[in-house]
Coordinates of C-alpha atoms in Angstrom, one line a residue:
M70 CA 114.2 16.1 -51.0
F71 CA 117.1 13.8 -50.2
K72 CA 120.2 15.9 -49.6
P73 CA 122.9 13.9 -47.7
C74 CA 126.2 15.0 -46.2
V75 CA 128.9 13.2 -44.1
V76 CA 129.7 14.0 -40.4
I77 CA 133.1 13.1 -39.1
P78 CA 134.0 13.7 -35.5
N79 CA 137.7 14.0 -34.9
Y80 CA 139.9 14.2 -31.8
N81 CA 143.6 13.9 -32.5
H82 CA 143.2 11.5 -35.4
T83 CA 145.7 12.1 -38.3
N84 CA 146.6 8.7 -39.7
A85 CA 143.5 8.1 -41.8
I86 CA 141.6 11.4 -41.9
A87 CA 143.2 12.7 -45.1
E88 CA 142.6 9.5 -47.0
T89 CA 139.0 9.4 -45.7
I90 CA 138.3 12.9 -46.8
A91 CA 139.9 12.4 -50.2
S92 CA 137.8 9.3 -50.8
I93 CA 134.4 11.0 -50.1
S94 CA 132.8 13.3 -52.7
L95 CA 129.8 14.3 -50.6
P96 CA 129.8 17.5 -48.5
I97 CA 131.6 16.8 -45.2
V98 CA 131.0 18.4 -41.8
L99 CA 134.2 17.9 -39.9
V100 CA 134.1 18.5 -36.2
D101 CA 137.3 19.1 -34.3
D102 CA 136.7 18.1 -30.7
Y103 CA 139.4 20.3 -29.3
S104 CA 142.4 18.4 -30.7
D105 CA 146.0 19.3 -29.9
A106 CA 147.3 22.4 -31.6
S107 CA 149.3 20.5 -34.3
V108 CA 146.3 18.3 -35.2
A109 CA 144.0 21.3 -35.2
D110 CA 146.4 23.0 -37.7
Y111 CA 146.4 19.9 -39.8
L112 CA 142.6 19.7 -39.9
S113 CA 142.5 23.4 -41.0
Q114 CA 144.9 22.6 -43.9
L115 CA 142.6 19.8 -45.0
A116 CA 139.5 22.0 -44.8
N117 CA 141.3 24.6 -46.9
Q118 CA 142.5 22.0 -49.4
Y119 CA 139.1 20.4 -50.0
E120 CA 136.2 22.7 -50.9
H121 CA 133.6 20.1 -49.9
V122 CA 134.8 20.2 -46.2
Q123 CA 133.4 22.6 -43.6
L124 CA 135.3 22.6 -40.3
F125 CA 133.7 23.3 -36.9
R126 CA 135.6 23.4 -33.6
H127 CA 134.8 22.9 -29.9
E128 CA 136.4 25.2 -27.4
Q129 CA 136.8 22.3 -25.1
N130 CA 136.7 18.5 -25.5
Q131 CA 133.2 17.2 -25.3
G132 CA 133.7 13.6 -26.3
K133 CA 132.7 11.6 -29.4
G134 CA 129.0 11.9 -28.8
G135 CA 129.3 15.7 -28.3
A136 CA 131.2 16.0 -31.5
V137 CA 128.6 14.0 -33.4
M138 CA 125.7 16.0 -32.0
T139 CA 127.4 19.2 -33.1
G140 CA 127.9 17.8 -36.6
L141 CA 124.3 16.7 -36.8
R142 CA 123.0 20.1 -35.7
Q143 CA 125.3 21.9 -38.1
A144 CA 124.3 19.6 -41.0
A145 CA 120.7 20.3 -40.3
G146 CA 121.3 24.0 -40.1
L147 CA 123.1 23.9 -43.5
G148 CA 120.0 22.4 -45.1
Y149 CA 121.0 18.7 -45.4
S150 CA 118.3 16.1 -44.9
H151 CA 120.5 13.2 -43.9
A152 CA 124.0 12.8 -42.3
L153 CA 126.2 9.8 -42.7
Q154 CA 128.4 9.5 -39.5
I155 CA 131.8 8.1 -40.2
D156 CA 134.6 7.7 -37.6
A157 CA 137.9 9.4 -38.3
D158 CA 140.2 6.5 -37.4
G159 CA 139.8 4.4 -40.7
Q160 CA 137.7 1.6 -39.1
H161 CA 134.8 1.9 -41.5
N162 CA 134.5 0.6 -45.0
L163 CA 134.0 3.6 -47.2
A164 CA 133.0 1.3 -50.1
D165 CA 129.7 0.8 -48.3
I166 CA 128.7 4.5 -48.4
N167 CA 126.6 4.2 -51.5
R168 CA 124.8 1.2 -50.1
F169 CA 123.9 3.1 -46.9
L170 CA 122.8 6.2 -48.8
D171 CA 120.7 4.2 -51.3
L172 CA 118.8 2.7 -48.4
A173 CA 118.3 6.0 -46.7
K174 CA 117.1 7.6 -49.9
S175 CA 114.5 4.8 -50.4
S176 CA 113.4 5.0 -46.8
P177 CA 113.9 8.6 -45.9
F178 CA 112.4 8.4 -42.3
A179 CA 114.6 5.4 -41.4
L180 CA 117.9 5.4 -39.5
V181 CA 120.4 3.2 -41.4
T182 CA 123.1 1.6 -39.1
G183 CA 126.0 -0.7 -39.6
V184 CA 126.3 -4.2 -38.1
P185 CA 130.0 -4.8 -37.8
E186 CA 131.7 -7.8 -39.5
Y187 CA 135.1 -7.9 -37.8
D188 CA 138.3 -9.3 -39.1
A189 CA 141.2 -10.7 -37.1
S190 CA 142.3 -7.2 -36.1
V191 CA 139.5 -6.7 -33.5
P192 CA 140.8 -6.9 -29.9
K193 CA 139.1 -10.0 -28.4
A194 CA 138.4 -8.3 -25.1
R195 CA 136.5 -5.5 -26.8
Y196 CA 134.7 -7.9 -29.2
Y197 CA 133.3 -10.0 -26.4
A198 CA 132.6 -7.0 -24.1
R199 CA 130.2 -5.6 -26.7
Y200 CA 127.8 -8.5 -25.9
I201 CA 127.2 -7.0 -22.4
T202 CA 125.8 -3.9 -24.1
H203 CA 123.9 -6.1 -26.7
V204 CA 122.1 -7.9 -23.9
W205 CA 121.2 -4.6 -22.1
V206 CA 119.9 -3.1 -25.3
W207 CA 117.7 -6.2 -25.9
I208 CA 116.3 -5.7 -22.5
E209 CA 115.8 -2.0 -22.9
T210 CA 113.9 -2.5 -26.2
L211 CA 112.2 -5.7 -25.3
S212 CA 113.4 -7.0 -28.6
L213 CA 116.3 -8.8 -30.3
E214 CA 116.0 -6.5 -33.3
L215 CA 119.0 -4.3 -32.7
Q216 CA 122.0 -6.4 -33.5
D217 CA 124.7 -3.9 -32.7
S218 CA 124.2 -0.5 -31.0
M219 CA 127.8 0.6 -30.9
C220 CA 128.7 0.9 -34.5
G221 CA 129.3 4.5 -35.5
F222 CA 128.7 4.0 -39.2
R223 CA 125.2 5.4 -39.6
V224 CA 122.9 7.5 -41.7
Y225 CA 120.7 9.7 -39.5
P226 CA 117.4 11.3 -40.7
L227 CA 118.2 14.8 -39.5
D228 CA 114.7 16.1 -38.8
S229 CA 113.8 13.4 -36.3
T230 CA 117.3 13.1 -34.9
V231 CA 117.8 16.8 -34.2
K232 CA 114.3 16.9 -32.5
L233 CA 115.5 14.0 -30.3
L234 CA 118.8 15.7 -29.5
N235 CA 116.8 18.8 -28.4
S236 CA 114.3 16.9 -26.3
V237 CA 116.6 14.6 -24.3
N238 CA 120.0 15.1 -22.6
L239 CA 122.0 12.4 -24.4
G240 CA 125.4 11.1 -23.3
K241 CA 128.3 12.9 -25.0
R242 CA 131.0 10.3 -24.9
M243 CA 131.1 6.6 -26.0
D244 CA 127.6 6.2 -24.6
F245 CA 126.1 8.3 -27.3
D246 CA 125.9 5.8 -30.1
I247 CA 124.1 3.3 -27.9
E248 CA 121.6 5.7 -26.3
V249 CA 120.6 7.6 -29.5
L250 CA 119.8 4.2 -31.3
V251 CA 117.7 2.9 -28.4
R252 CA 115.8 6.2 -28.2
H253 CA 115.2 6.2 -31.9
Y254 CA 113.8 2.6 -31.5
W255 CA 111.6 3.8 -28.6
Q256 CA 110.0 6.5 -30.8
A257 CA 109.4 3.9 -33.5
T258 CA 111.9 5.2 -36.0
P259 CA 112.4 2.5 -38.7
I260 CA 115.9 1.1 -38.3
I261 CA 117.7 -0.5 -41.2
Q262 CA 120.6 -2.6 -40.3
V263 CA 123.4 -3.4 -42.8
P264 CA 126.4 -5.7 -42.2
T265 CA 129.6 -3.8 -42.9
K266 CA 133.2 -4.8 -42.5
V267 CA 135.0 -3.0 -39.7
I268 CA 138.7 -3.1 -39.0
Y269 CA 141.0 -1.9 -36.2
P270 CA 143.9 -0.2 -38.0
E271 CA 147.4 -0.9 -36.9
Q272 CA 148.7 1.9 -34.7
G273 CA 145.1 3.2 -34.5
L274 CA 144.3 5.7 -31.8
S275 CA 141.5 4.8 -29.4
H276 CA 139.9 7.3 -27.0
F277 CA 137.9 4.7 -25.1
K278 CA 138.7 5.2 -21.4
A279 CA 138.0 1.9 -19.7
W280 CA 137.0 3.1 -16.3
E281 CA 135.3 6.4 -17.2
D282 CA 133.5 5.2 -20.3
N283 CA 132.4 1.9 -18.8
W284 CA 131.0 3.9 -15.9
L285 CA 129.1 6.3 -18.2
I286 CA 127.8 3.4 -20.2
S287 CA 126.6 1.6 -17.0
K288 CA 124.8 4.7 -15.8
M289 CA 123.3 5.1 -19.3
H290 CA 122.0 1.5 -19.3
T291 CA 120.5 2.1 -15.8
K292 CA 118.7 5.2 -17.1
L293 CA 117.5 3.3 -20.2
F294 CA 116.3 0.4 -18.2
F295 CA 114.0 2.6 -16.1
G296 CA 113.0 4.4 -19.3
M297 CA 112.0 1.0 -20.7
L298 CA 109.8 0.3 -17.6
F299 CA 108.0 3.6 -18.1
R300 CA 107.4 2.7 -21.8
L301 CA 106.7 -1.0 -21.0
P302 CA 103.0 -1.0 -22.1
R303 CA 103.8 0.8 -25.4
L304 CA 106.7 -1.5 -26.2
I305 CA 104.7 -4.6 -25.4
W306 CA 101.9 -3.4 -27.7
R307 CA 104.4 -2.7 -30.5
K308 CA 105.8 -6.2 -30.0
R309 CA 102.3 -7.7 -30.5
K310 CA 101.8 -5.7 -33.7
Q311 CA 105.1 -6.7 -35.2
A312 CA 105.0 -10.1 -36.9
H313 CA 106.8 -11.9 -39.7
W314 CA 104.5 -12.9 -42.6
S315 CA 104.9 -16.5 -41.7
S316 CA 103.0 -15.9 -38.4
M317 CA 100.3 -13.7 -40.1
A318 CA 99.4 -15.1 -43.4
E319 CA 99.2 -18.8 -43.1
R320 CA 96.5 -18.9 -40.4
G321 CA 93.9 -17.4 -42.7
S322 CA 95.2 -19.2 -45.7
L323 CA 95.1 -22.7 -44.2
W324 CA 91.8 -22.2 -42.4
G325 CA 90.2 -20.7 -45.5
L326 CA 91.4 -23.7 -47.6
K327 CA 89.9 -26.2 -45.2
L328 CA 86.6 -24.3 -45.1
T329 CA 86.3 -23.9 -48.8
L330 CA 87.3 -27.6 -49.4
K331 CA 84.5 -28.8 -47.2
G332 CA 82.0 -26.7 -49.0
Y333 CA 83.5 -27.6 -52.4
R334 CA 83.2 -31.3 -51.7
L335 CA 79.6 -31.0 -50.6
G336 CA 78.2 -28.5 -53.0
G337 CA 80.8 -27.5 -55.6
R338 CA 82.1 -24.0 -56.2
Y339 CA 78.9 -22.1 -55.4
L340 CA 78.5 -23.6 -51.9
A341 CA 82.2 -23.0 -51.3
K342 CA 81.8 -19.4 -52.3
L343 CA 78.8 -19.0 -49.9
L344 CA 81.0 -20.3 -47.0
L345 CA 84.1 -18.4 -48.1
Y346 CA 82.8 -14.8 -48.6
P347 CA 81.6 -14.3 -45.0
A348 CA 85.0 -15.5 -43.8
I349 CA 86.7 -13.0 -46.2
A350 CA 84.5 -10.2 -44.8
Y351 CA 85.4 -11.2 -41.3
F352 CA 89.1 -11.2 -42.0
F353 CA 88.8 -7.8 -43.7
V354 CA 87.0 -6.2 -40.8
S355 CA 89.1 -7.8 -38.0
G356 CA 92.4 -7.9 -39.8
R357 CA 93.7 -4.3 -39.4
A358 CA 97.3 -5.2 -40.2
T359 CA 96.4 -7.1 -43.3
R360 CA 94.0 -4.4 -44.4
N361 CA 96.6 -1.7 -44.0
A362 CA 99.1 -3.8 -45.8
S363 CA 96.7 -4.2 -48.7
Q364 CA 96.0 -0.5 -49.0
A365 CA 99.7 0.3 -48.7
F366 CA 100.5 -2.1 -51.6
L367 CA 97.7 -0.9 -53.8
Q368 CA 98.8 2.8 -53.3
K369 CA 102.3 1.9 -54.4
A370 CA 101.0 -0.1 -57.3
A371 CA 98.8 2.8 -58.4
K372 CA 101.8 5.0 -58.8
H373 CA 103.6 2.6 -61.1
Q374 CA 103.7 3.5 -64.8
D375 CA 102.1 0.1 -65.8
S376 CA 99.5 0.2 -63.0
A377 CA 95.9 -1.0 -63.6
M378 CA 94.9 0.9 -60.4
S379 CA 93.3 4.4 -60.3
D380 CA 95.3 7.0 -58.4
K381 CA 92.8 7.1 -55.5
V382 CA 92.9 3.9 -53.4
T383 CA 90.1 3.4 -50.8
W384 CA 88.8 0.6 -48.6
V385 CA 86.6 -0.5 -51.5
N386 CA 89.7 -1.4 -53.5
S387 CA 91.2 -3.2 -50.4
F388 CA 88.0 -5.2 -50.0
A389 CA 88.1 -6.1 -53.7
H390 CA 91.7 -7.2 -53.0
F391 CA 90.5 -9.6 -50.2
L392 CA 87.7 -10.9 -52.4
S393 CA 90.3 -11.6 -55.1
F394 CA 92.1 -13.7 -52.6
G395 CA 88.9 -15.6 -52.0
N396 CA 88.4 -16.3 -55.7
A397 CA 92.0 -17.4 -55.9
S398 CA 91.2 -20.1 -53.3
L399 CA 88.3 -21.3 -55.3
N400 CA 90.4 -21.4 -58.5
R401 CA 93.0 -23.3 -56.6
L402 CA 90.4 -26.0 -55.8
D403 CA 89.3 -26.1 -59.4
A404 CA 92.8 -26.7 -60.5
W405 CA 93.4 -29.5 -58.1
A406 CA 90.0 -31.1 -58.8
Q407 CA 91.0 -31.1 -62.5
K408 CA 88.0 -28.9 -63.4
A409 CA 90.2 -26.3 -65.0
S410 CA 90.5 -26.9 -68.7
R411 CA 93.8 -26.6 -70.6
A412 CA 91.7 -24.6 -73.2
E413 CA 91.3 -21.8 -70.5
V414 CA 95.1 -21.2 -70.4
D415 CA 97.2 -19.2 -72.8
F416 CA 100.8 -20.4 -72.7
P417 CA 102.9 -18.6 -75.3
N418 CA 106.2 -20.2 -74.3
K419 CA 104.8 -23.7 -73.9
D420 CA 107.4 -25.2 -76.4
I421 CA 110.2 -24.2 -74.1
L422 CA 108.8 -26.3 -71.2
V423 CA 107.8 -29.2 -73.5
D424 CA 111.4 -29.4 -74.9
L425 CA 112.8 -29.2 -71.4
L426 CA 110.7 -32.1 -70.2
Q427 CA 111.2 -34.2 -73.3
S428 CA 114.9 -33.9 -72.9
R429 CA 114.6 -35.1 -69.3
Q430 CA 116.2 -31.9 -68.1
G431 CA 115.1 -30.8 -64.7
A432 CA 114.8 -27.1 -63.8
V433 CA 114.2 -24.6 -61.0
L434 CA 111.0 -22.5 -61.3
L435 CA 111.0 -19.2 -59.4
T436 CA 107.4 -18.6 -58.5
S437 CA 105.6 -16.1 -56.2
H438 CA 102.5 -15.3 -54.2
L439 CA 101.2 -13.4 -57.2
G440 CA 98.5 -14.8 -59.4
H441 CA 97.4 -18.4 -59.6
I442 CA 100.5 -20.6 -59.5
E443 CA 98.4 -23.7 -58.6
M444 CA 97.1 -23.7 -62.2
C445 CA 100.7 -24.2 -63.3
R446 CA 101.3 -27.0 -60.9
A447 CA 98.1 -28.8 -61.9
L448 CA 98.8 -28.5 -65.6
A449 CA 102.3 -29.8 -65.1
E450 CA 100.9 -32.9 -63.5
T451 CA 97.8 -33.5 -65.8
E452 CA 99.1 -32.4 -69.2
Y453 CA 102.9 -32.8 -68.9
R454 CA 102.9 -35.7 -66.5
T455 CA 105.8 -34.4 -64.4
R456 CA 106.1 -34.1 -60.7
I457 CA 106.4 -30.6 -59.1
N458 CA 108.6 -30.4 -56.0
V459 CA 107.6 -27.3 -54.2
V460 CA 110.0 -25.9 -51.6
V461 CA 108.0 -24.0 -48.9
L462 CA 109.1 -22.0 -45.9
T463 CA 106.3 -22.7 -43.4
E464 CA 105.6 -25.7 -41.3
N465 CA 102.1 -25.9 -42.7
A466 CA 103.5 -27.8 -45.7
N467 CA 102.4 -31.2 -44.4
K468 CA 98.9 -29.8 -43.5
F469 CA 98.5 -28.4 -47.0
N470 CA 99.6 -31.7 -48.5
K471 CA 97.0 -33.5 -46.5
V472 CA 94.2 -31.1 -47.4
L473 CA 95.0 -31.3 -51.1
S474 CA 95.3 -35.0 -51.1
E475 CA 91.7 -35.2 -50.0
L476 CA 90.7 -33.4 -53.1
N477 CA 93.0 -35.2 -55.5
P478 CA 94.5 -38.4 -54.1
D479 CA 96.5 -39.0 -57.3
S480 CA 98.3 -35.7 -57.0
Q481 CA 102.1 -36.0 -57.3
L482 CA 102.7 -32.6 -55.6
N483 CA 105.6 -32.9 -53.2
L484 CA 105.7 -30.0 -50.7
I485 CA 109.1 -29.7 -49.0
H486 CA 109.3 -27.6 -45.8
I487 CA 112.7 -26.2 -45.1
S488 CA 114.0 -24.0 -42.3
E489 CA 117.5 -24.1 -43.6
F490 CA 119.4 -25.5 -46.6
T491 CA 121.1 -28.7 -45.5
P492 CA 123.4 -31.1 -47.4
D493 CA 120.7 -33.8 -47.2
L494 CA 118.1 -31.4 -48.8
G495 CA 120.7 -30.5 -51.5
I496 CA 121.1 -34.1 -52.4
R497 CA 117.4 -34.7 -52.6
L498 CA 116.8 -31.7 -54.8
A499 CA 119.7 -32.6 -57.0
E500 CA 118.1 -36.1 -57.5
Y501 CA 114.8 -34.5 -58.5
V502 CA 116.6 -32.4 -61.1
E503 CA 118.6 -35.3 -62.4
N504 CA 115.3 -37.2 -62.9
G505 CA 114.0 -34.5 -65.1
E506 CA 111.6 -33.1 -62.4
L507 CA 110.8 -29.5 -61.6
V508 CA 111.7 -27.7 -58.4
A509 CA 109.5 -24.7 -57.6
I510 CA 110.5 -22.1 -55.1
A511 CA 108.7 -18.9 -54.2
A512 CA 111.3 -16.1 -54.3
D513 CA 109.2 -13.3 -53.0
R514 CA 109.1 -14.0 -49.2
T515 CA 112.1 -13.8 -46.8
P516 CA 112.3 -16.8 -44.4
A517 CA 111.7 -16.0 -40.7
D518 CA 115.1 -17.3 -39.6
S519 CA 117.4 -16.0 -42.3
Y520 CA 118.2 -12.5 -41.0
G521 CA 120.6 -10.7 -43.3
R522 CA 120.5 -13.1 -46.2
V523 CA 118.6 -10.9 -48.6
N524 CA 119.1 -8.8 -51.7
Y525 CA 117.5 -5.4 -52.1
H526 CA 115.8 -4.3 -55.3
S527 CA 113.6 -1.4 -56.2
F528 CA 110.0 -2.6 -56.1
L529 CA 107.1 -0.2 -56.9
G530 CA 109.3 2.8 -56.0
E531 CA 110.9 1.6 -52.8
L532 CA 113.6 -0.9 -51.9
A533 CA 112.3 -4.3 -50.8
P534 CA 114.1 -7.4 -49.5
F535 CA 114.2 -10.5 -51.6
P536 CA 115.5 -13.8 -50.2
Q537 CA 118.9 -15.0 -51.4
G538 CA 118.0 -18.6 -50.6
P539 CA 116.1 -19.6 -53.8
F540 CA 118.8 -18.3 -56.0
I541 CA 121.6 -19.9 -54.0
I542 CA 119.7 -23.2 -54.2
A543 CA 119.3 -22.8 -58.0
A544 CA 123.0 -22.1 -58.3
L545 CA 123.9 -25.2 -56.4
L546 CA 121.7 -27.4 -58.5
C547 CA 123.5 -26.2 -61.7
C548 CA 120.4 -26.3 -63.9
P549 CA 118.3 -24.0 -66.0
V550 CA 116.3 -21.4 -64.0
F551 CA 112.9 -19.9 -65.1
S552 CA 110.5 -17.4 -63.7
L553 CA 106.8 -18.6 -63.8
F554 CA 103.7 -16.6 -63.2
C555 CA 100.1 -17.4 -64.0
M556 CA 97.7 -14.4 -64.1
Q557 CA 94.0 -14.4 -64.6
Q558 CA 92.7 -12.0 -67.3
Q559 CA 89.5 -10.0 -67.2
S560 CA 88.0 -12.6 -69.6
G561 CA 88.5 -15.3 -67.0
R562 CA 91.3 -17.0 -69.0
Y563 CA 94.7 -17.5 -67.6
H564 CA 98.0 -16.4 -69.1
M565 CA 101.3 -18.1 -68.3
Y566 CA 104.4 -16.0 -68.1
F567 CA 107.3 -18.4 -68.4
D568 CA 110.7 -16.9 -69.1
K569 CA 114.3 -18.0 -68.7
V570 CA 116.3 -16.4 -65.9
S571 CA 119.6 -18.3 -66.5
D572 CA 120.9 -21.4 -68.1
N573 CA 123.0 -22.1 -65.1
L574 CA 123.6 -19.8 -62.1
G575 CA 126.4 -22.0 -60.8
A576 CA 128.3 -22.6 -64.1
N577 CA 131.2 -20.4 -63.1
R578 CA 132.1 -20.2 -59.4
K579 CA 134.0 -16.9 -59.8
E580 CA 130.9 -15.3 -61.3
R581 CA 128.3 -17.1 -59.2
K582 CA 127.7 -14.2 -56.8
Q583 CA 127.2 -11.7 -59.6
R584 CA 124.9 -14.2 -61.5
I585 CA 122.8 -14.6 -58.4
E586 CA 122.4 -10.9 -57.8
Q587 CA 121.5 -10.3 -61.5
A588 CA 119.0 -13.2 -61.4
S589 CA 117.4 -11.8 -58.2
E590 CA 117.1 -8.3 -59.8
L591 CA 115.6 -9.8 -63.0
Y592 CA 113.1 -11.7 -61.0
A593 CA 112.2 -8.7 -58.9
S594 CA 111.7 -6.6 -62.1
R595 CA 109.3 -9.2 -63.6
L596 CA 107.4 -9.5 -60.4
E597 CA 107.1 -5.7 -60.2
T598 CA 105.7 -5.4 -63.7
L599 CA 103.1 -8.0 -63.2
A600 CA 102.2 -6.8 -59.7
A601 CA 101.4 -3.4 -61.1
R602 CA 99.5 -4.8 -64.0
Y603 CA 97.5 -7.2 -61.9
P604 CA 97.4 -5.6 -58.4
L605 CA 94.4 -7.4 -57.1
Q606 CA 96.2 -10.7 -57.7
W607 CA 98.9 -9.8 -55.2
F608 CA 98.5 -12.1 -52.2
N609 CA 101.2 -10.9 -49.9
F610 CA 99.0 -9.4 -47.2
F611 CA 101.9 -8.0 -45.1
D612 CA 104.4 -5.1 -45.2
F613 CA 106.4 -6.3 -48.2
W614 CA 109.0 -3.5 -47.7
C615 CA 109.4 -4.3 -44.0
P616 CA 113.1 -4.1 -42.9
D617 CA 115.0 -7.3 -42.3
S618 CA 115.6 -8.1 -38.6
K619 CA 115.5 -11.2 -36.4
D620 CA 112.2 -10.0 -35.0
T621 CA 110.3 -9.1 -38.2
V622 CA 112.7 -10.1 -40.9
T623 CA 113.7 -6.5 -41.6
K624 CA 116.4 -5.0 -43.7
G625 CA 119.8 -6.5 -43.3
Q626 CA 122.5 -7.7 -45.6
I627 CA 122.8 -6.5 -49.1
R628 CA 125.2 -8.8 -51.0

């Protein structure tokens, strides 16, 4: 049961504490770290004034970390499941509270922590000094994943955190925030990082003691460094297991396509199947990460109200999932060899596409790795005689182009690999749209180098990251935007799901951000419905809900 509260450590802060408490409706555990008598009286008045505030006091000053630990233990003792730590000096953006709590609720075992976005009020010396700690933390975790370990705006899962507090002697001053995050990382707690605005209020009171706290932080980093050496084998093994989808999925996909192409050219679909199925079995047996991702997805899909899966998911279902991917590869070759007949496809909204192409109006098609999108591309070329410009995120684009051109030299498919959106790319895509061509972008995978540029939407019962890039590109092109899915029915026929997302995401600059978020949410909702209805046609064999970071593209920015 998700039952959150707020923990606020306070030592002689009065400027912002009343406003902070008044702005929060959640239960508050306020910890007075032995403030001066006048401040202690003021905090007592606030606790008496607000029923949702419980005040706890230290008999002597313990430091910020000590006050936070007291608050966390008290919160756990009061029966709360999660505690949102907020500083008492007004630095943190209280408007982000709901964002943090939504993420904690959807991932109850995760620690949600802020990544500061500073304004001009930040002291430059303190801003640049933080990078010394950043570097040490990257060494201590053997990872670049933790972007900022000093931000005190966090949601702690109380069960695992209190166990950690009781098992390790953590620093009680300004070293606490750093050490507790590193130790959570060591014990493999999922860490969700969320950019949040942080300010340094005018006349703000800082309790950072340059010599004393820097000495304590230096000692802490020394201790953590040797702790890292002790955990070195485990951290290296974890590092090997962590991988972004782009380094996992494409090896099998490209290799499988080449193998099936060779068999397909020599002996048609049946020889290709004989070559492909042993390869599928090999990848199933040897691919533990992909096998686990398959079962995890199928289990989530089984719980959805529109699911076609039974409640109990076993390895048999997962193997059928792998075989479905193999059949999709064969169907892909049929499509590009022009052996798939238009009569096999049901396209209820065909008139919308026909009218669009006849008017020489280009458009953006938001696609996915669900179903048989190659059928859509092939039909666009063969029946509607229009070029498809497909924006892809992996460097295998040219290799795929070469493989497919062997099968169909007349193909007009234009695969465009991008690592970032540049003005030159924008001009090229705008020209395609002006020429009445279609630009297709898969909007279900986050790029490996776009940390933080994601939107989060509920997907099969849990928040998942969706890339902002496809929707930003669509907005800049100022053209109609459609979602397009092609699903194979039990009869073997295909069904096209072609629906409008927006007439123009970039029509009004003031509303562009809102339009993009709404379009992303609409796309995610349609993808969720079809993924539950056709679970074996889901071809994202990785942890789709994986948090967004620079190491694994894990959860980051929610815009």
